C-alpha cells in the first residue's frame, strides 16, 4: 500500500520522504517553515567544536551581502595535502571508480583555487564501506576553521534494502526480510544533520587559494568526487511547468493509474525503516484480519531529520502526473509531520521541500497540491 542514484531512463524515483508512505512519524515540525527564524541565535549542536564557533544564522548574517557563485569548482581529491593528512589513501578500483579512502580516524586536506568569490554548496559523491552499520560523520574545516555550528556534525547515511523476498511462516503470516546494506555511490550536498535547515548549507569561499579539510569522527568513508557548486535554487511551479511540453489531453496521464505499495520500497537510509503491518482499518492494503500482511513503511521509526525512503516505479508514457499519498500521522496530537518530495533525486519545486501531514487517527489520501488545494502536476518520463 499506499523520499543520485538509479537509472533515470527506466525509473522515476521518489526518494521519499513523502510519496506513498504509509505512516508518517512525527518529528514535531513547526507551523512556521522558516526554521532559521525560530532558532535564530541558538547554537543547536552539542559538539565541543561548536562551542567555539558562530551559529549558522550568524554565519549567514556575516556574509549576507555575498553573491551566490555561478561557477563549479572541481576539487582534485587525489591531490590532498599529504603533509597535512593522515588515515588516507587512494584506491584504483573501488566499485568501478578511483577513490580516496578515509578511515575512521582520518584527516584529509585539499588546497582549492577559487576564481569566483562567493557562496557555494559543497557537493560530494561517496560510498560506505562495511563497518559498524552506523552513519559516517565528519567535521568540515574551511581555511583551518570550522565555519559555523553544524559544519562539525556532518552526517552521511548508508543504504539499506531487503535481503530477498517476503517469506511466510506455517500459519501464512508474512515475515519481513532481513535488512542488509547496499553499497552504491550517493551524491549529496552538505546540509544540517538536525533538520533545522532544509536547504543545503551555503559556504563562503574567498577568491584565490582556499583549503577544505574533513576530519573523521565516526566510521570510514570512501570519496569519489568533491566540488563546489552554485547554491541550490528551486523552481517555482510556473517555472517548472515551463520547462516541459505543454499539458494537454494526450499527455496529462489522467487515464493512467499507478499504485506503488508503501511496503515495497527499494532503498532506505536506516535499517529501521522496514515494511510493517497494520490491521486497524480495511482501508490499508493489502489487508487481512487473520494473518500478518506487510502493508506500509515508516511508522514510529521515521522520526529523525534526514531519514528517507525510496520507491522505484515505471510510467508507461511521458506525461504529466499527480501524486497522491495514502498515509496516517497519529503520533502527536496538534502537530504536523513534514516530508520532502524528491523525483529522480531532485526536489522539483520549492513548494514540496516541506509537505505537511496533519495529525489524524484515520488513513487519509492526500494529493500533493498548492495552498488553494489545486493538485500539482509533475512531468515523468517513460
XYZ file of N, CA and C in Angstrom, residues 23-267:
735
model
N 2.863 5.530 6.960
C 2.691 6.090 8.278
C 3.742 7.126 8.423
N 3.320 8.335 8.785
C 4.304 9.363 8.947
C 4.527 9.581 10.410
N 5.723 9.339 10.783
C 6.030 9.511 12.152
C 6.351 10.926 12.393
N 6.060 11.324 13.534
C 6.166 12.718 13.812
C 7.516 13.162 14.318
N 8.025 14.043 13.554
C 9.173 14.739 14.106
C 8.639 16.123 14.252
N 8.179 16.520 15.377
C 7.347 17.669 15.548
C 7.886 18.868 14.820
N 7.310 19.143 13.666
C 7.723 20.273 12.864
C 6.895 21.468 13.267
N 7.320 22.585 12.791
C 6.714 23.787 13.310
C 5.834 24.403 12.257
N 4.762 25.086 12.649
C 3.885 25.730 11.682
C 4.659 26.656 10.774
N 5.634 27.347 11.358
C 6.451 28.247 10.547
C 7.556 27.425 9.907
N 7.599 27.356 8.581
C 8.611 26.551 7.914
C 9.963 27.240 7.913
N 10.039 28.484 8.311
C 11.304 29.186 8.367
C 11.999 28.835 9.675
N 12.728 27.708 9.676
C 13.352 27.230 10.895
C 14.456 28.178 11.356
N 15.033 28.893 10.418
C 16.105 29.808 10.777
C 15.605 30.843 11.777
N 14.401 31.408 11.511
C 13.868 32.435 12.401
C 13.590 31.869 13.788
N 13.037 30.655 13.831
C 12.665 30.071 15.117
C 13.886 29.827 15.992
N 15.000 29.441 15.367
C 16.179 29.081 16.140
C 17.292 30.120 16.030
N 16.942 31.320 15.651
C 17.929 32.366 15.461
C 18.715 32.610 16.745
N 20.038 32.587 16.604
C 20.896 32.886 17.744
C 21.141 31.717 18.669
N 20.522 30.572 18.399
C 20.688 29.421 19.281
C 21.666 28.450 18.644
N 22.667 28.015 19.419
C 23.605 27.016 18.948
C 23.011 25.652 19.267
N 22.587 24.934 18.236
C 21.844 23.699 18.446
C 22.734 22.474 18.570
N 24.011 22.608 18.354
C 24.889 21.461 18.425
C 25.477 21.307 19.812
N 25.701 20.053 20.201
C 26.326 19.785 21.491
C 27.815 19.514 21.338
N 28.316 19.639 20.122
C 29.718 19.346 19.880
C 30.629 20.328 20.592
N 31.763 19.795 21.049
C 32.734 20.656 21.717
C 33.302 21.682 20.753
N 33.451 21.279 19.474
C 33.962 22.220 18.488
C 33.000 23.387 18.331
N 31.696 23.089 18.306
C 30.699 24.116 18.032
C 30.682 25.220 19.067
N 31.105 24.926 20.286
C 31.058 25.939 21.334
C 32.032 27.075 21.058
N 32.931 26.887 20.102
C 33.930 27.908 19.802
C 33.660 28.621 18.483
N 32.565 28.303 17.816
C 32.288 28.911 16.521
C 30.897 29.525 16.514
N 30.668 30.358 15.503
C 29.382 31.057 15.397
C 28.287 30.095 14.960
N 27.049 30.497 15.197
C 25.918 29.707 14.721
C 25.790 29.898 13.208
N 25.006 29.034 12.576
C 24.804 29.172 11.139
C 24.081 30.470 10.812
N 23.172 30.889 11.676
C 22.473 32.161 11.474
C 23.460 33.320 11.478
N 24.369 33.319 12.431
C 25.384 34.379 12.498
C 26.284 34.340 11.274
N 26.621 33.145 10.819
C 27.453 32.992 9.630
C 26.739 33.550 8.401
N 25.457 33.245 8.261
C 24.682 33.785 7.141
C 24.606 35.306 7.201
N 24.423 35.833 8.392
C 24.357 37.287 8.542
C 25.689 37.935 8.169
N 26.779 37.275 8.530
C 28.111 37.816 8.230
C 28.330 37.955 6.728
N 27.808 37.013 5.958
C 28.018 37.027 4.512
C 26.715 37.306 3.755
N 25.849 38.080 4.379
C 24.549 38.370 3.787
C 24.675 39.064 2.439
N 25.697 39.877 2.272
C 25.866 40.604 1.023
C 26.616 39.836 -0.043
N 27.117 38.655 0.294
C 27.885 37.876 -0.679
C 26.963 37.282 -1.736
N 27.439 37.255 -2.962
C 26.657 36.706 -4.062
C 26.841 35.193 -4.144
N 25.823 34.544 -4.661
C 25.946 33.117 -4.940
C 26.839 32.942 -6.160
N 27.777 32.038 -6.069
C 28.696 31.806 -7.175
C 27.953 31.216 -8.368
N 28.480 31.444 -9.540
C 27.852 30.924 -10.757
C 28.661 29.797 -11.386
N 29.825 29.525 -10.838
C 30.720 28.540 -11.436
C 30.848 27.298 -10.559
N 31.353 26.239 -11.160
C 31.627 24.983 -10.452
C 33.132 24.833 -10.297
N 33.560 24.471 -9.110
C 34.982 24.253 -8.844
C 35.170 22.785 -8.484
N 35.808 22.043 -9.362
C 36.076 20.633 -9.093
C 37.342 20.494 -8.259
N 37.242 19.759 -7.174
C 38.389 19.525 -6.300
C 39.098 18.259 -6.769
N 40.398 18.357 -6.977
C 41.192 17.170 -7.308
C 41.404 16.384 -6.017
N 40.546 15.404 -5.778
C 40.575 14.716 -4.485
C 41.852 13.905 -4.280
N 42.561 13.599 -5.354
C 43.786 12.806 -5.229
C 45.006 13.679 -4.945
N 44.822 14.998 -5.026
C 45.920 15.929 -4.752
C 45.818 16.464 -3.332
N 45.411 15.627 -2.388
C 45.314 16.079 -0.999
C 46.704 16.373 -0.447
N 46.741 17.237 0.527
C 47.995 17.667 1.144
C 48.520 16.538 2.022
N 49.467 15.773 1.505
C 49.958 14.606 2.235
C 50.656 14.985 3.530
N 51.198 16.201 3.594
C 51.856 16.638 4.820
C 50.885 17.053 5.901
N 49.623 17.229 5.519
C 48.612 17.662 6.483
C 47.413 16.717 6.471
N 47.659 15.456 6.105
C 46.588 14.460 6.057
C 47.096 13.151 6.646
N 46.188 12.387 7.218
C 46.542 11.069 7.743
C 45.308 10.170 7.705
N 45.560 8.861 7.717
C 44.453 7.915 7.625
C 43.780 7.939 6.274
N 44.566 8.266 5.225
C 44.006 8.459 3.885
C 44.865 7.719 2.867
N 44.234 7.090 1.891
C 44.991 6.518 0.783
C 44.093 6.390 -0.442
N 44.712 6.293 -1.612
C 43.979 6.130 -2.867
C 43.674 4.649 -3.102
N 42.569 4.402 -3.785
C 42.266 3.058 -4.269
C 41.872 3.175 -5.731
N 42.476 2.341 -6.561
C 42.316 2.471 -8.003
C 40.955 2.012 -8.512
N 40.383 1.002 -7.880
C 39.130 0.451 -8.408
C 38.247 -0.026 -7.263
N 37.478 0.912 -6.724
C 36.543 0.577 -5.650
C 35.139 0.741 -6.204
N 34.459 -0.359 -6.417
C 33.157 -0.337 -7.079
C 33.238 0.476 -8.370
N 34.277 0.145 -9.159
C 34.466 0.660 -10.521
C 34.878 2.124 -10.588
N 35.361 2.695 -9.506
C 35.835 4.074 -9.538
C 37.142 4.212 -8.763
N 37.972 5.144 -9.224
C 39.151 5.509 -8.451
C 38.701 6.440 -7.333
N 39.152 6.174 -6.114
C 38.596 6.867 -4.955
C 39.686 7.201 -3.946
N 39.284 8.019 -2.979
C 40.113 8.294 -1.805
C 39.440 7.638 -0.605
N 40.159 6.751 0.048
C 39.645 6.067 1.235
C 40.062 6.850 2.474
N 39.098 7.170 3.335
C 39.393 7.866 4.592
C 38.921 6.974 5.734
N 39.812 6.648 6.662
C 39.415 5.737 7.731
C 38.713 6.484 8.859
N 38.380 5.764 9.929
C 37.541 6.354 10.975
C 38.302 7.283 11.911
N 39.605 7.441 11.703
C 40.401 8.400 12.475
C 41.208 9.283 11.527
N 40.623 9.629 10.416
C 41.372 10.307 9.360
C 41.214 11.819 9.404
N 42.138 12.461 8.699
C 42.071 13.905 8.447
C 42.638 14.109 7.049
N 41.866 14.748 6.176
C 42.321 14.963 4.813
C 42.085 16.418 4.439
N 43.070 17.015 3.763
C 43.010 18.438 3.439
C 43.370 18.658 1.975
N 42.606 19.524 1.323
C 42.853 19.863 -0.074
C 43.055 21.373 -0.226
N 43.968 21.752 -1.089
C 44.118 23.148 -1.492
C 43.281 23.364 -2.754
N 42.415 24.367 -2.703
C 41.461 24.582 -3.792
C 41.556 26.023 -4.270
N 41.832 26.202 -5.556
C 41.896 27.540 -6.126
C 40.504 27.962 -6.596
N 39.987 29.029 -6.005
C 38.644 29.520 -6.313
C 38.770 30.818 -7.102
N 38.271 30.828 -8.316
C 38.383 32.020 -9.157
C 37.263 33.016 -8.903
N 36.140 32.545 -8.385
C 34.987 33.416 -8.159
C 34.624 33.425 -6.675
N 34.830 34.552 -6.042
C 34.434 34.700 -4.642
C 32.919 34.577 -4.512
N 32.457 33.969 -3.436
C 31.012 33.915 -3.230
C 30.566 32.741 -2.400
N 29.260 32.488 -2.436
C 28.638 31.416 -1.670
C 28.471 30.180 -2.545
N 28.843 29.046 -1.988
C 28.770 27.773 -2.696
C 28.079 26.724 -1.823
N 27.481 25.737 -2.475
C 27.192 24.472 -1.813
C 28.392 23.564 -2.023
N 28.593 22.629 -1.113
C 29.638 21.625 -1.292
C 28.961 20.301 -1.610
N 29.324 19.742 -2.745
C 28.710 18.502 -3.224
C 29.750 17.385 -3.227
N 29.360 16.242 -2.745
C 30.295 15.124 -2.635
C 29.625 13.830 -3.080
N 30.381 13.014 -3.792
C 29.934 11.656 -4.085
C 30.734 10.712 -3.205
N 30.037 9.808 -2.539
C 30.713 8.915 -1.601
C 30.052 7.548 -1.613
N 30.716 6.606 -0.972
C 30.162 5.277 -0.778
C 30.636 4.775 0.576
N 29.790 4.015 1.232
C 30.147 3.465 2.536
C 31.045 2.238 2.361
N 31.674 1.842 3.447
C 32.438 0.602 3.486
C 31.837 -0.297 4.558
N 32.004 -1.606 4.450
C 31.498 -2.491 5.507
C 32.123 -2.110 6.845
N 31.296 -1.860 7.818
C 31.804 -1.426 9.122
C 30.761 -1.716 10.190
N 30.470 -0.722 11.056
C 29.586 -0.942 12.198
C 28.125 -0.615 11.896
N 27.814 -0.364 10.634
C 26.421 -0.152 10.216
C 25.787 1.116 10.776
N 26.596 2.102 11.125
C 26.069 3.393 11.557
C 26.513 4.448 10.558
N 25.882 5.610 10.608
C 26.199 6.667 9.656
C 27.623 7.169 9.836
N 28.175 7.677 8.747
C 29.504 8.277 8.760
C 29.395 9.738 9.169
N 30.360 10.225 9.942
C 30.319 11.602 10.431
C 31.668 12.273 10.205
N 31.601 13.553 9.826
C 32.808 14.315 9.540
C 32.677 15.746 10.059
N 33.828 16.349 10.361
C 33.931 17.775 10.674
C 34.533 18.458 9.458
N 33.924 19.553 9.021
C 34.443 20.322 7.891
C 35.194 21.547 8.388
N 36.390 21.747 7.839
C 37.163 22.962 8.095
C 37.354 23.690 6.772
N 37.154 24.999 6.791
C 37.469 25.840 5.640
C 38.542 26.815 6.075
N 39.665 26.751 5.392
C 40.823 27.583 5.741
C 41.196 27.430 7.216
N 41.160 26.180 7.670
C 41.646 25.850 9.002
C 40.660 26.009 10.134
N 39.442 26.445 9.862
C 38.471 26.681 10.930
C 37.114 26.087 10.562
N 36.390 25.640 11.584
C 35.004 25.222 11.375
C 34.187 26.480 11.107
N 33.517 26.588 9.966
C 32.856 27.856 9.610
C 31.685 28.220 10.515
N 30.951 27.227 11.013
C 29.786 27.502 11.862
C 29.353 26.200 12.535
N 28.555 26.358 13.563
C 27.998 25.204 14.260
C 27.089 24.426 13.324
N 27.355 23.176 13.175
C 26.623 22.327 12.241
C 27.569 21.743 11.217
N 28.577 22.519 10.815
C 29.582 22.012 9.890
C 30.502 21.009 10.574
N 30.408 20.928 11.884
C 31.226 19.983 12.642
C 30.486 18.681 12.937
N 29.260 18.566 12.478
C 28.484 17.342 12.715
C 27.813 16.895 11.414
N 28.559 16.872 10.336
C 28.019 16.417 9.057
C 27.844 14.901 9.093
N 26.671 14.443 8.698
C 26.365 13.014 8.757
C 26.013 12.503 7.366
N 26.513 11.319 7.038
C 26.305 10.732 5.719
C 25.728 9.332 5.889
N 24.558 9.121 5.324
C 23.826 7.877 5.567
C 24.334 6.739 4.695
N 24.029 5.555 5.146
C 24.258 4.345 4.380
C 22.989 4.013 3.590
N 23.045 2.959 2.806
C 21.897 2.487 2.040
C 21.494 1.108 2.548
N 20.192 0.913 2.706
C 19.685 -0.361 3.208
C 18.587 -0.880 2.292
N 18.492 -2.199 2.222
C 17.476 -2.839 1.390
C 17.075 -4.169 2.017
N 16.012 -4.761 1.458
C 15.584 -6.084 1.901
C 16.523 -7.149 1.342
N 16.786 -8.155 2.150
C 17.550 -9.299 1.662
C 16.563 -10.346 1.150
N 16.283 -10.290 -0.118
C 15.365 -11.255 -0.701
C 13.906 -10.874 -0.541
N 13.053 -11.816 -0.870
C 11.612 -11.589 -0.875
C 10.992 -11.879 0.488
N 9.746 -11.453 0.628
C 8.975 -11.747 1.839
C 8.751 -13.253 1.937
N 8.898 -13.793 3.152
C 8.665 -15.213 3.386
C 7.407 -15.397 4.241
N 6.973 -16.640 4.382
C 5.765 -16.957 5.140
C 6.070 -18.031 6.178
N 5.411 -17.918 7.337
C 5.533 -18.991 8.316
C 4.452 -20.038 8.052
N 4.385 -21.065 8.906
C 3.448 -22.160 8.651
C 1.992 -21.796 8.925
N 1.760 -20.565 9.419
C 0.399 -20.081 9.627
C -0.045 -19.112 8.532
N 0.832 -18.896 7.558
C 0.502 -17.987 6.472
C 0.823 -16.535 6.744
N 1.510 -16.249 7.861
C 1.901 -14.876 8.186
C 3.145 -14.482 7.399
N 3.145 -13.270 6.892
C 4.323 -12.782 6.188
C 5.438 -12.450 7.176
N 6.649 -12.762 6.788
C 7.835 -12.458 7.594
C 8.678 -11.468 6.805
N 8.915 -10.315 7.388
C 9.659 -9.299 6.639
C 11.105 -9.746 6.442
N 11.698 -9.373 5.319
C 13.082 -9.745 5.038
C 14.060 -9.065 5.996
N 15.188 -9.680 6.178
C 16.274 -9.082 6.945
C 16.797 -7.867 6.187
N 17.200 -6.831 6.926
C 17.765 -5.638 6.301
C 19.265 -5.810 6.106
N 19.734 -5.556 4.898
C 21.158 -5.658 4.592
C 21.614 -4.365 3.932
N 22.898 -4.097 4.040
C 23.421 -2.866 3.455
C 23.614 -3.024 1.951
N 23.298 -1.964 1.229
C 23.512 -1.907 -0.210
C 24.646 -0.926 -0.476
N 25.637 -1.344 -1.218
C 26.800 -0.491 -1.451
C 26.713 0.127 -2.846
N 26.429 1.422 -2.871
C 26.321 2.181 -4.114
C 26.717 3.618 -3.826
N 27.144 4.325 -4.850
C 27.570 5.713 -4.680
C 26.361 6.623 -4.494
N 26.515 7.587 -3.604
C 25.487 8.598 -3.365
C 26.101 9.982 -3.575
N 25.330 10.881 -4.164
C 25.756 12.268 -4.328
C 24.905 13.146 -3.426
N 25.558 13.906 -2.564
C 24.837 14.738 -1.595
C 25.473 16.119 -1.536
N 24.692 17.075 -1.045
C 25.215 18.394 -0.695
C 25.199 18.509 0.821
N 26.264 19.063 1.363
C 26.369 19.158 2.813
C 25.202 19.969 3.366
N 24.541 19.420 4.372
C 23.387 20.095 4.959
C 23.275 19.737 6.429
N 22.312 20.362 7.098
C 22.127 20.171 8.533
C 21.704 18.748 8.843
N 22.383 18.161 9.816
C 22.008 16.840 10.287
C 20.833 16.914 11.251
N 20.554 18.109 11.781
C 19.493 18.279 12.772
C 18.148 18.612 12.143
N 18.146 19.005 10.875
C 16.894 19.252 10.188
C 16.327 20.640 10.347
N 17.057 21.542 10.994
C 16.520 22.886 11.192
C 16.707 23.760 9.955
N 17.521 23.309 9.020
C 17.670 23.967 7.725
C 17.355 22.928 6.661
N 16.373 23.198 5.838
C 16.023 22.256 4.780
C 17.032 22.328 3.640
N 17.441 23.536 3.287
C 18.350 23.722 2.166
C 19.773 23.319 2.540
N 20.583 22.943 1.548
C 21.995 22.682 1.815
C 22.685 23.925 2.375
N 23.712 23.699 3.180
C 24.474 24.815 3.734
C 25.110 25.647 2.617
N 25.187 26.958 2.857
C 25.898 27.868 1.960
C 27.239 28.213 2.598
N 28.320 27.982 1.867
C 29.663 28.244 2.376
C 30.302 29.384 1.590
N 30.937 30.293 2.315
C 31.636 31.401 1.656
C 33.074 30.989 1.379
N 33.500 31.181 0.133
C 34.883 30.943 -0.273
C 35.443 32.211 -0.879
N 36.614 32.609 -0.404
C 37.266 33.799 -0.936
C 37.918 33.479 -2.276
N 38.193 34.524 -3.049
C 38.896 34.333 -4.302
C 40.344 33.974 -4.008
N 40.874 33.031 -4.768
C 42.245 32.610 -4.561
C 42.307 31.232 -3.932
N 43.420 30.950 -3.255
C 43.633 29.630 -2.690
C 42.895 29.469 -1.369
N 42.149 28.393 -1.240
C 41.440 28.032 -0.018
C 41.798 26.594 0.339
N 41.577 26.232 1.587
C 41.744 24.840 1.989
C 40.413 24.284 2.484
N 40.122 23.074 2.059
C 38.977 22.312 2.562
C 39.522 21.082 3.261
N 39.045 20.816 4.460
C 39.532 19.673 5.226
C 38.359 18.926 5.841
N 38.477 17.606 5.902
C 37.482 16.756 6.543
C 38.161 15.905 7.604
N 37.632 15.979 8.807
C 38.128 15.157 9.907
C 37.064 14.125 10.270
N 37.469 12.884 10.349
C 36.525 11.827 10.683
C 36.254 11.796 12.178
N 34.976 11.703 12.533
C 34.596 11.478 13.927
C 33.876 10.149 14.092
N 33.525 9.511 12.970
C 32.849 8.216 13.055
C 32.854 7.521 11.702
N 33.376 6.329 11.649
C 33.275 5.433 10.507
C 34.172 5.810 9.321
N 34.708 4.807 8.654
C 35.426 5.049 7.401
C 34.456 5.523 6.317
N 34.994 6.187 5.308
C 34.168 6.637 4.180
C 35.048 6.747 2.947
N 34.480 6.406 1.809
C 35.195 6.464 0.540
C 34.634 7.620 -0.282
N 35.511 8.494 -0.758
C 35.106 9.680 -1.519
C 35.526 9.511 -2.974
N 34.581 9.708 -3.890
C 34.891 9.583 -5.312
C 34.919 10.923 -6.032
N 34.272 11.954 -5.464
C 34.364 13.293 -6.047
C 33.954 14.330 -5.011
N 34.465 15.531 -5.201
C 34.155 16.653 -4.310
C 34.212 17.922 -5.149
N 33.223 18.775 -5.008
C 33.245 20.010 -5.782
C 32.409 21.091 -5.110
N 32.745 22.326 -5.451
C 31.969 23.489 -5.040
C 30.998 23.795 -6.170
N 29.732 23.969 -5.835
C 28.716 24.182 -6.867
C 27.874 25.399 -6.512
N 27.236 26.028 -7.499
C 26.351 27.160 -7.197
C 25.274 26.761 -6.197
N 24.857 27.709 -5.398
C 23.839 27.456 -4.379
C 22.571 26.923 -5.037
N 22.030 25.880 -4.439
C 20.833 25.244 -4.980
C 19.662 26.214 -4.993
N 19.020 26.336 -6.158
C 17.819 27.155 -6.289
C 16.680 26.266 -6.762
N 15.511 26.496 -6.208
C 14.359 25.665 -6.532
C 13.379 26.431 -7.416
N 12.863 25.748 -8.407
C 11.895 26.372 -9.308
C 10.575 26.647 -8.600
N 9.926 27.725 -9.004
C 8.512 27.870 -8.682
C 7.754 26.863 -9.546
N 6.506 26.646 -9.233
C 5.734 25.696 -10.033
C 5.604 26.176 -11.473
N 5.381 27.473 -11.673
C 5.245 28.008 -13.029
C 6.530 27.815 -13.827
N 7.670 28.059 -13.182
C 8.946 27.886 -13.871
C 9.187 26.416 -14.213
N 8.806 25.540 -13.317
C 8.947 24.099 -13.557
C 8.103 23.665 -14.751
N 6.852 24.087 -14.781
C 5.944 23.701 -15.864
C 6.461 24.192 -17.211
N 7.072 25.376 -17.217
C 7.552 25.966 -18.468
C 8.708 25.177 -19.088
N 9.350 24.318 -18.326
C 10.491 23.553 -18.829
C 10.078 22.345 -19.671
N 8.829 21.970 -19.597
C 8.387 20.715 -20.199
C 7.296 20.961 -21.240
N 6.974 19.936 -22.031
C 5.910 20.097 -23.029
C 4.608 20.550 -22.386
N 3.893 21.398 -23.097
C 2.638 21.924 -22.570
C 1.673 20.793 -22.244
N 0.943 20.973 -21.160
C -0.015 19.966 -20.743
C -1.220 19.979 -21.676
N -1.628 18.786 -22.119
C -2.823 18.681 -22.957
C -3.500 17.342 -22.684
N -4.577 17.091 -23.384
C -5.364 15.885 -23.118
C -4.577 14.607 -23.378
N -3.613 14.674 -24.295
C -2.892 13.455 -24.667
C -1.738 13.123 -23.729
N -1.300 14.084 -22.925
C -0.146 13.792 -22.064
C -0.398 14.091 -20.590
N -1.653 14.187 -20.221
C -1.960 14.541 -18.835
C -1.929 13.351 -17.893
N -1.892 12.130 -18.425
C -1.837 10.944 -17.590
C -3.111 10.676 -16.814
N -4.209 11.330 -17.196
C -5.451 11.198 -16.416
C -6.017 9.784 -16.449
N -5.740 9.068 -17.527
C -6.285 7.719 -17.649
C -5.309 6.655 -17.162
N -4.198 7.084 -16.598
C -3.187 6.140 -16.123
C -3.132 6.181 -14.609
N -3.337 5.058 -13.988
C -3.263 4.961 -12.540
C -2.128 4.004 -12.171
N -1.181 4.498 -11.419
C -0.050 3.681 -10.990
C -0.059 3.633 -9.469
N -0.149 2.453 -8.923
C -0.168 2.311 -7.469
C 1.135 1.661 -7.011
N 1.812 2.326 -6.112
C 3.046 1.792 -5.541
C 2.774 1.474 -4.083
N 2.939 0.234 -3.709
C 2.676 -0.164 -2.332
C 3.769 0.372 -1.405
N 3.360 0.955 -0.299
C 4.316 1.558 0.615
C 5.324 0.584 1.174
N 4.921 -0.672 1.332
C 5.826 -1.680 1.900
C 6.882 -2.145 0.909
N 6.744 -1.739 -0.355
C 7.644 -2.213 -1.407
C 8.750 -1.217 -1.729
N 9.296 -0.559 -0.746
C 10.366 0.413 -1.007
C 11.623 -0.305 -1.486
N 12.409 0.402 -2.291
C 13.623 -0.180 -2.863
C 14.835 0.036 -1.970
N 14.951 1.247 -1.425
C 16.086 1.604 -0.580
C 15.605 2.478 0.553
